[in-house]
GROMACS .gro file of C-alpha atoms in nm:
model
  295
    1MET     CA    1  -0.008  -0.044  -0.012
    2VAL     CA    2   0.131   0.396  -0.076
    3PHE     CA    3   0.099   0.605   0.178
    4VAL     CA    4   0.063   1.007   0.061
    5VAL     CA    5   0.220   1.286   0.237
    6ALA     CA    6  -0.030   1.581   0.318
    7ILE     CA    7   0.229   1.881   0.351
    8GLY     CA    8   0.069   2.131   0.573
    9THR     CA    9   0.340   2.075   0.787
   10ASP     CA   10   0.227   1.835   1.048
   11GLU     CA   11   0.579   1.712   1.136
   12ASP     CA   12   0.493   1.476   1.380
   13SER     CA   13   0.298   1.298   1.105
   14ILE     CA   14   0.556   1.327   0.879
   15MET     CA   15   0.830   1.185   1.117
   16LYS     CA   16   0.592   0.914   1.205
   17LEU     CA   17   0.536   0.795   0.867
   18LEU     CA   18   0.861   0.831   0.712
   19THR     CA   19   1.063   0.628   0.991
   20SER     CA   20   0.833   0.338   0.998
   21ARG     CA   21   0.860   0.274   0.631
   22SER     CA   22   1.157   0.098   0.454
   23ASN     CA   23   1.334   0.323   0.194
   24SER     CA   24   1.173   0.124  -0.089
   25GLN     CA   25   0.839   0.229   0.082
   26ARG     CA   26   0.955   0.582   0.067
   27GLN     CA   27   1.035   0.589  -0.279
   28GLN     CA   28   0.667   0.440  -0.362
   29ILE     CA   29   0.512   0.742  -0.161
   30LYS     CA   30   0.749   0.977  -0.319
   31ALA     CA   31   0.624   0.878  -0.662
   32ALA     CA   32   0.243   0.851  -0.575
   33TYR     CA   33   0.284   1.175  -0.407
   34LYS     CA   34   0.409   1.327  -0.792
   35THR     CA   35   0.136   1.120  -0.928
   36LEU     CA   36  -0.115   1.311  -0.736
   37HIS     CA   37   0.014   1.617  -0.679
   38GLY     CA   38   0.168   1.707  -0.977
   39LYS     CA   39   0.492   1.825  -0.781
   40ASP     CA   40   0.843   1.655  -0.580
   41LEU     CA   41   0.781   1.565  -0.216
   42VAL     CA   42   1.109   1.598  -0.147
   43GLY     CA   43   1.118   1.962  -0.266
   44ASP     CA   44   0.798   2.058  -0.077
   45LEU     CA   45   0.929   1.856   0.263
   46GLN     CA   46   1.213   2.085   0.222
   47GLY     CA   47   1.020   2.410   0.162
   48GLU     CA   48   0.848   2.343   0.482
   49LEU     CA   49   1.101   2.222   0.723
   50GLY     CA   50   1.441   2.316   0.827
   51GLY     CA   51   1.786   2.263   1.005
   52THR     CA   52   1.897   1.928   1.102
   53PHE     CA   53   1.540   1.777   1.096
   54GLU     CA   54   1.550   1.876   0.722
   55THR     CA   55   1.859   1.724   0.690
   56LEU     CA   56   1.738   1.389   0.828
   57VAL     CA   57   1.413   1.381   0.638
   58VAL     CA   58   1.577   1.443   0.277
   59ALA     CA   59   1.800   1.180   0.367
   60LEU     CA   60   1.514   0.937   0.477
   61MET     CA   61   1.414   0.970   0.099
   62THR     CA   62   1.671   0.942  -0.063
   63PRO     CA   63   1.752   0.561  -0.207
   64PRO     CA   64   2.058   0.391  -0.020
   65ILE     CA   65   2.296   0.368  -0.320
   66LEU     CA   66   2.233   0.742  -0.428
   67TYR     CA   67   2.260   0.864  -0.046
   68ASP     CA   68   2.618   0.728  -0.043
   69VAL     CA   69   2.746   0.840  -0.391
   70THR     CA   70   2.573   1.169  -0.292
   71SER     CA   71   2.787   1.174   0.044
   72LEU     CA   72   3.064   1.067  -0.137
   73ARG     CA   73   3.038   1.367  -0.397
   74ASN     CA   74   2.957   1.674  -0.147
   75ALA     CA   75   3.304   1.499   0.042
   76ILE     CA   76   3.488   1.542  -0.281
   77LYS     CA   77   3.400   1.864  -0.432
   78GLY     CA   78   3.483   2.213  -0.323
   79ALA     CA   79   3.721   2.351  -0.113
   80GLY     CA   80   3.918   2.077   0.120
   81THR     CA   81   3.814   1.712   0.091
   82ASP     CA   82   3.576   1.545   0.391
   83GLU     CA   83   3.826   1.260   0.437
   84LYS     CA   84   3.577   1.126   0.726
   85VAL     CA   85   3.319   1.044   0.468
   86LEU     CA   86   3.598   0.903   0.214
   87ILE     CA   87   3.685   0.707   0.483
   88GLU     CA   88   3.357   0.584   0.696
   89ILE     CA   89   3.185   0.474   0.325
   90LEU     CA   90   3.482   0.304   0.147
   91SER     CA   91   3.567   0.091   0.468
   92SER     CA   92   3.303  -0.026   0.575
   93ARG     CA   93   3.052  -0.120   0.250
   94THR     CA   94   3.093  -0.445   0.105
   95ALA     CA   95   3.221  -0.558  -0.229
   96GLN     CA   96   2.949  -0.537  -0.439
   97GLN     CA   97   2.813  -0.201  -0.265
   98ILE     CA   98   3.149  -0.040  -0.384
   99LYS     CA   99   3.091  -0.192  -0.714
  100ASP     CA  100   2.737  -0.039  -0.720
  101ILE     CA  101   2.850   0.307  -0.575
  102THR     CA  102   3.093   0.350  -0.848
  103ALA     CA  103   2.851   0.299  -1.123
  104ALA     CA  104   2.571   0.501  -0.973
  105TYR     CA  105   2.831   0.761  -0.928
  106ARG     CA  106   2.918   0.773  -1.310
  107GLN     CA  107   2.543   0.783  -1.379
  108GLU     CA  108   2.435   1.059  -1.137
  109PHE     CA  109   2.750   1.296  -1.173
  110ASN     CA  110   2.923   1.158  -1.551
  111LYS     CA  111   3.210   1.134  -1.341
  112ASN     CA  112   3.443   0.870  -1.270
  113LEU     CA  113   3.463   0.860  -0.849
  114GLU     CA  114   3.841   0.707  -0.857
  115GLU     CA  115   3.952   0.971  -1.067
  116ASP     CA  116   3.766   1.224  -0.860
  117VAL     CA  117   3.901   1.062  -0.527
  118THR     CA  118   4.279   1.074  -0.654
  119GLY     CA  119   4.233   1.369  -0.776
  120ASP     CA  120   4.157   1.500  -0.434
  121THR     CA  121   4.349   1.282  -0.203
  122SER     CA  122   4.744   1.215  -0.203
  123GLY     CA  123   5.009   0.958  -0.106
  124HIS     CA  124   4.963   0.652   0.075
  125PHE     CA  125   4.619   0.771   0.177
  126ARG     CA  126   4.493   0.791  -0.194
  127ARG     CA  127   4.674   0.448  -0.280
  128LEU     CA  128   4.447   0.284   0.004
  129LEU     CA  129   4.164   0.446  -0.099
  130VAL     CA  130   4.227   0.320  -0.467
  131ILE     CA  131   4.266  -0.034  -0.360
  132LEU     CA  132   3.925  -0.001  -0.115
  133LEU     CA  133   3.791   0.111  -0.447
  134GLN     CA  134   3.868  -0.188  -0.643
  135ALA     CA  135   3.643  -0.423  -0.427
  136SER     CA  136   3.850  -0.720  -0.522
  137ARG     CA  137   3.963  -0.858  -0.164
  138GLN     CA  138   4.101  -1.225  -0.157
  139GLN     CA  139   3.834  -1.458  -0.096
  140GLY     CA  140   3.848  -1.700   0.222
  141VAL     CA  141   4.143  -1.743   0.448
  142GLN     CA  142   4.457  -1.858   0.346
  143GLU     CA  143   4.601  -2.043   0.601
  144GLY     CA  144   4.981  -2.058   0.488
  145ASN     CA  145   5.014  -1.696   0.476
  146ILE     CA  146   4.859  -1.592   0.809
  147GLU     CA  147   5.196  -1.614   1.023
  148ALA     CA  148   5.367  -1.467   0.721
  149ASP     CA  149   5.150  -1.147   0.670
  150ALA     CA  150   5.136  -1.096   1.058
  151GLN     CA  151   5.518  -1.125   1.038
  152THR     CA  152   5.537  -0.875   0.755
  153LEU     CA  153   5.312  -0.620   0.952
  154PHE     CA  154   5.536  -0.664   1.260
  155SER     CA  155   5.826  -0.619   1.050
  156ALA     CA  156   5.704  -0.306   0.865
  157GLY     CA  157   5.584  -0.144   1.166
  158GLU     CA  158   5.701  -0.210   1.552
  159LYS     CA  159   6.012  -0.399   1.454
  160LYS     CA  160   6.195  -0.136   1.237
  161PHE     CA  161   6.288   0.235   1.250
  162GLY     CA  162   6.022   0.441   1.090
  163THR     CA  163   5.720   0.220   0.927
  164ASP     CA  164   5.663   0.066   0.558
  165GLU     CA  165   5.333   0.199   0.489
  166GLU     CA  166   5.346  -0.004   0.151
  167GLN     CA  167   5.291  -0.324   0.343
  168PHE     CA  168   5.026  -0.230   0.580
  169ILE     CA  169   4.831  -0.093   0.257
  170THR     CA  170   4.909  -0.393   0.079
  171ILE     CA  171   4.777  -0.648   0.328
  172LEU     CA  172   4.520  -0.486   0.512
  173GLY     CA  173   4.336  -0.372   0.202
  174ASN     CA  174   4.365  -0.687  -0.017
  175ARG     CA  175   4.277  -0.963   0.229
  176SER     CA  176   3.966  -1.084   0.312
  177THR     CA  177   3.803  -0.953   0.682
  178GLU     CA  178   3.796  -1.349   0.742
  179HIS     CA  179   4.149  -1.394   0.683
  180LEU     CA  180   4.224  -1.016   0.820
  181ARG     CA  181   4.094  -1.131   1.221
  182ARG     CA  182   4.324  -1.443   1.214
  183VAL     CA  183   4.614  -1.193   1.117
  184PHE     CA  184   4.512  -1.005   1.381
  185ALA     CA  185   4.515  -1.260   1.625
  186ALA     CA  186   4.878  -1.347   1.533
  187TYR     CA  187   5.037  -1.010   1.547
  188MET     CA  188   4.878  -0.975   1.899
  189LYS     CA  189   5.076  -1.292   1.998
  190LEU     CA  190   5.379  -1.148   1.813
  191ALA     CA  191   5.386  -0.809   1.895
  192GLY     CA  192   5.166  -0.824   2.220
  193TYR     CA  193   4.974  -0.515   2.073
  194GLU     CA  194   4.666  -0.515   1.925
  195MET     CA  195   4.705  -0.382   1.556
  196GLU     CA  196   4.543  -0.095   1.660
  197GLU     CA  197   4.748   0.032   1.894
  198SER     CA  198   5.027  -0.039   1.624
  199ILE     CA  199   4.851   0.150   1.370
  200GLN     CA  200   4.836   0.514   1.627
  201ARG     CA  201   5.190   0.438   1.678
  202GLU     CA  202   5.343   0.393   1.336
  203THR     CA  203   5.124   0.567   1.100
  204SER     CA  204   4.985   0.955   1.103
  205GLY     CA  205   4.650   1.165   0.941
  206GLY     CA  206   4.438   1.012   0.685
  207LEU     CA  207   4.635   0.712   0.657
  208ARG     CA  208   4.610   0.633   0.994
  209ASP     CA  209   4.223   0.697   1.032
  210LEU     CA  210   4.143   0.530   0.743
  211LEU     CA  211   4.400   0.198   0.856
  212LEU     CA  212   4.211   0.198   1.164
  213ALA     CA  213   3.843   0.194   1.000
  214VAL     CA  214   3.963  -0.079   0.759
  215VAL     CA  215   4.093  -0.284   1.070
  216LYS     CA  216   3.797  -0.229   1.295
  217CYS     CA  217   3.539  -0.303   0.993
  218ALA     CA  218   3.748  -0.597   0.937
  219ARG     CA  219   3.658  -0.715   1.294
  220SER     CA  220   3.299  -0.561   1.338
  221VAL     CA  221   3.092  -0.351   1.107
  222PRO     CA  222   2.812  -0.316   1.381
  223ALA     CA  223   3.132  -0.205   1.651
  224TYR     CA  224   3.290   0.036   1.400
  225PHE     CA  225   2.955   0.196   1.371
  226ALA     CA  226   2.861   0.208   1.737
  227GLU     CA  227   3.210   0.371   1.799
  228THR     CA  228   3.173   0.637   1.505
  229LEU     CA  229   2.784   0.744   1.656
  230TYR     CA  230   2.991   0.757   2.025
  231TYR     CA  231   3.215   1.023   1.922
  232SER     CA  232   2.983   1.206   1.691
  233MET     CA  233   2.802   1.317   2.005
  234SER     CA  234   3.058   1.316   2.225
  235GLY     CA  235   3.278   1.639   2.348
  236ALA     CA  236   3.146   1.964   2.251
  237GLY     CA  237   2.892   2.019   2.000
  238THR     CA  238   2.735   1.723   1.795
  239ASP     CA  239   2.867   1.586   1.469
  240ASP     CA  240   2.557   1.598   1.327
  241GLN     CA  241   2.652   1.471   0.978
  242THR     CA  242   2.797   1.204   1.080
  243LEU     CA  243   2.491   1.110   1.341
  244ILE     CA  244   2.228   1.151   1.048
  245ARG     CA  245   2.458   0.963   0.794
  246VAL     CA  246   2.533   0.684   1.022
  247MET     CA  247   2.175   0.653   1.153
  248VAL     CA  248   2.003   0.679   0.794
  249SER     CA  249   2.224   0.445   0.609
  250ARG     CA  250   2.236   0.157   0.871
  251SER     CA  251   1.877   0.184   0.974
  252GLU     CA  252   1.778  -0.089   0.738
  253VAL     CA  253   2.122  -0.291   0.777
  254ASP     CA  254   2.254  -0.367   1.142
  255MET     CA  255   2.072  -0.106   1.352
  256LEU     CA  256   2.018  -0.387   1.635
  257ASP     CA  257   2.345  -0.504   1.643
  258ILE     CA  258   2.488  -0.156   1.655
  259ARG     CA  259   2.254  -0.074   1.948
  260ALA     CA  260   2.414  -0.413   2.110
  261ASP     CA  261   2.762  -0.317   2.015
  262TYR     CA  262   2.694   0.028   2.173
  263ARG     CA  263   2.556  -0.077   2.495
  264ARG     CA  264   2.839  -0.318   2.521
  265LEU     CA  265   3.132  -0.061   2.445
  266PHE     CA  266   2.971   0.257   2.603
  267ALA     CA  267   2.800   0.084   2.923
  268LYS     CA  268   2.495   0.308   2.777
  269SER     CA  269   2.228   0.278   2.524
  270LEU     CA  270   2.229   0.426   2.196
  271HIS     CA  271   1.898   0.562   2.206
  272SER     CA  272   1.991   0.712   2.604
  273ALA     CA  273   2.269   0.888   2.428
  274ILE     CA  274   2.073   1.069   2.101
  275GLN     CA  275   1.812   1.127   2.391
  276GLY     CA  276   2.069   1.368   2.557
  277ASP     CA  277   2.232   1.524   2.267
  278THR     CA  278   1.954   1.627   2.033
  279SER     CA  279   1.618   1.819   2.052
  280GLY     CA  280   1.308   1.881   1.892
  281ASP     CA  281   1.179   1.676   1.594
  282TYR     CA  282   1.507   1.579   1.478
  283ARG     CA  283   1.593   1.410   1.805
  284LYS     CA  284   1.195   1.225   1.810
  285ALA     CA  285   1.288   1.099   1.430
  286LEU     CA  286   1.670   1.002   1.541
  287LEU     CA  287   1.510   0.798   1.846
  288LEU     CA  288   1.236   0.614   1.616
  289LEU     CA  289   1.484   0.524   1.367
  290CYS     CA  290   1.710   0.403   1.658
  291GLY     CA  291   1.403   0.167   1.783
  292GLY     CA  292   1.406   0.051   2.171
  293ASN     CA  293   1.610   0.173   2.458
  294ASP     CA  294   1.867  -0.094   2.543
  295ALA     CA  295   1.908   0.102   2.904
   0.00000   0.00000   0.00000
């Protein structure tokens, strides 16, 4: 069944309607609205709403792949690069999603995503982003390479003066996530440190942030997003762009797992964090996306 929004503006109705539907149902609502009214629902909503609530509603009305490609485009175009967005999307999406994103980016903007990324970044950071864009990680676990990979990473970092970033990029960018989890365990035995600790010490800047994201996503994507949400709401002010992007993009993927990991890692519920850090219709809509309170 297709539901149609009456623009009024009754924020409560809009909020409940949009957060209780799947993205594909929202696309049906959008199409039905255009048929009935001859107008674009998103444009009308933007005319009626404002601020972070408007940003959230527009994000909810965007198909998932289009939302990713628009986020990437906005991160690249204009002065400076929003490295945080590139890191989050390219390290957390599946190989098929990356391929779909690359195709949709070309279709939407008539541009090549890899060329845009390489034109806007540099050095080892750029090299790892390009590897991730290939979406061609090895499959399965190479039993014979686990110890060798751990030793190579140890020799490239903790064991030498300076760091051989190439080895980190090659192994972390190309091995399967299952293989990497085994490598991390072997590395811990060998070095006496977790992989993340060594990356923190041995690298810096965008490369460090990207390597850490790749390692965390290899361990657990929901835990990575639980941590991302935590830091979006910690300290002075809220990183609303990150909060909205994660809540919208994961709402139909792994939100229950993210909530469980949030509770486990930070000894409070995601629900209570959002409750304490946001306000108004924006807060109500985020809480509806979050679902229950795991207090």
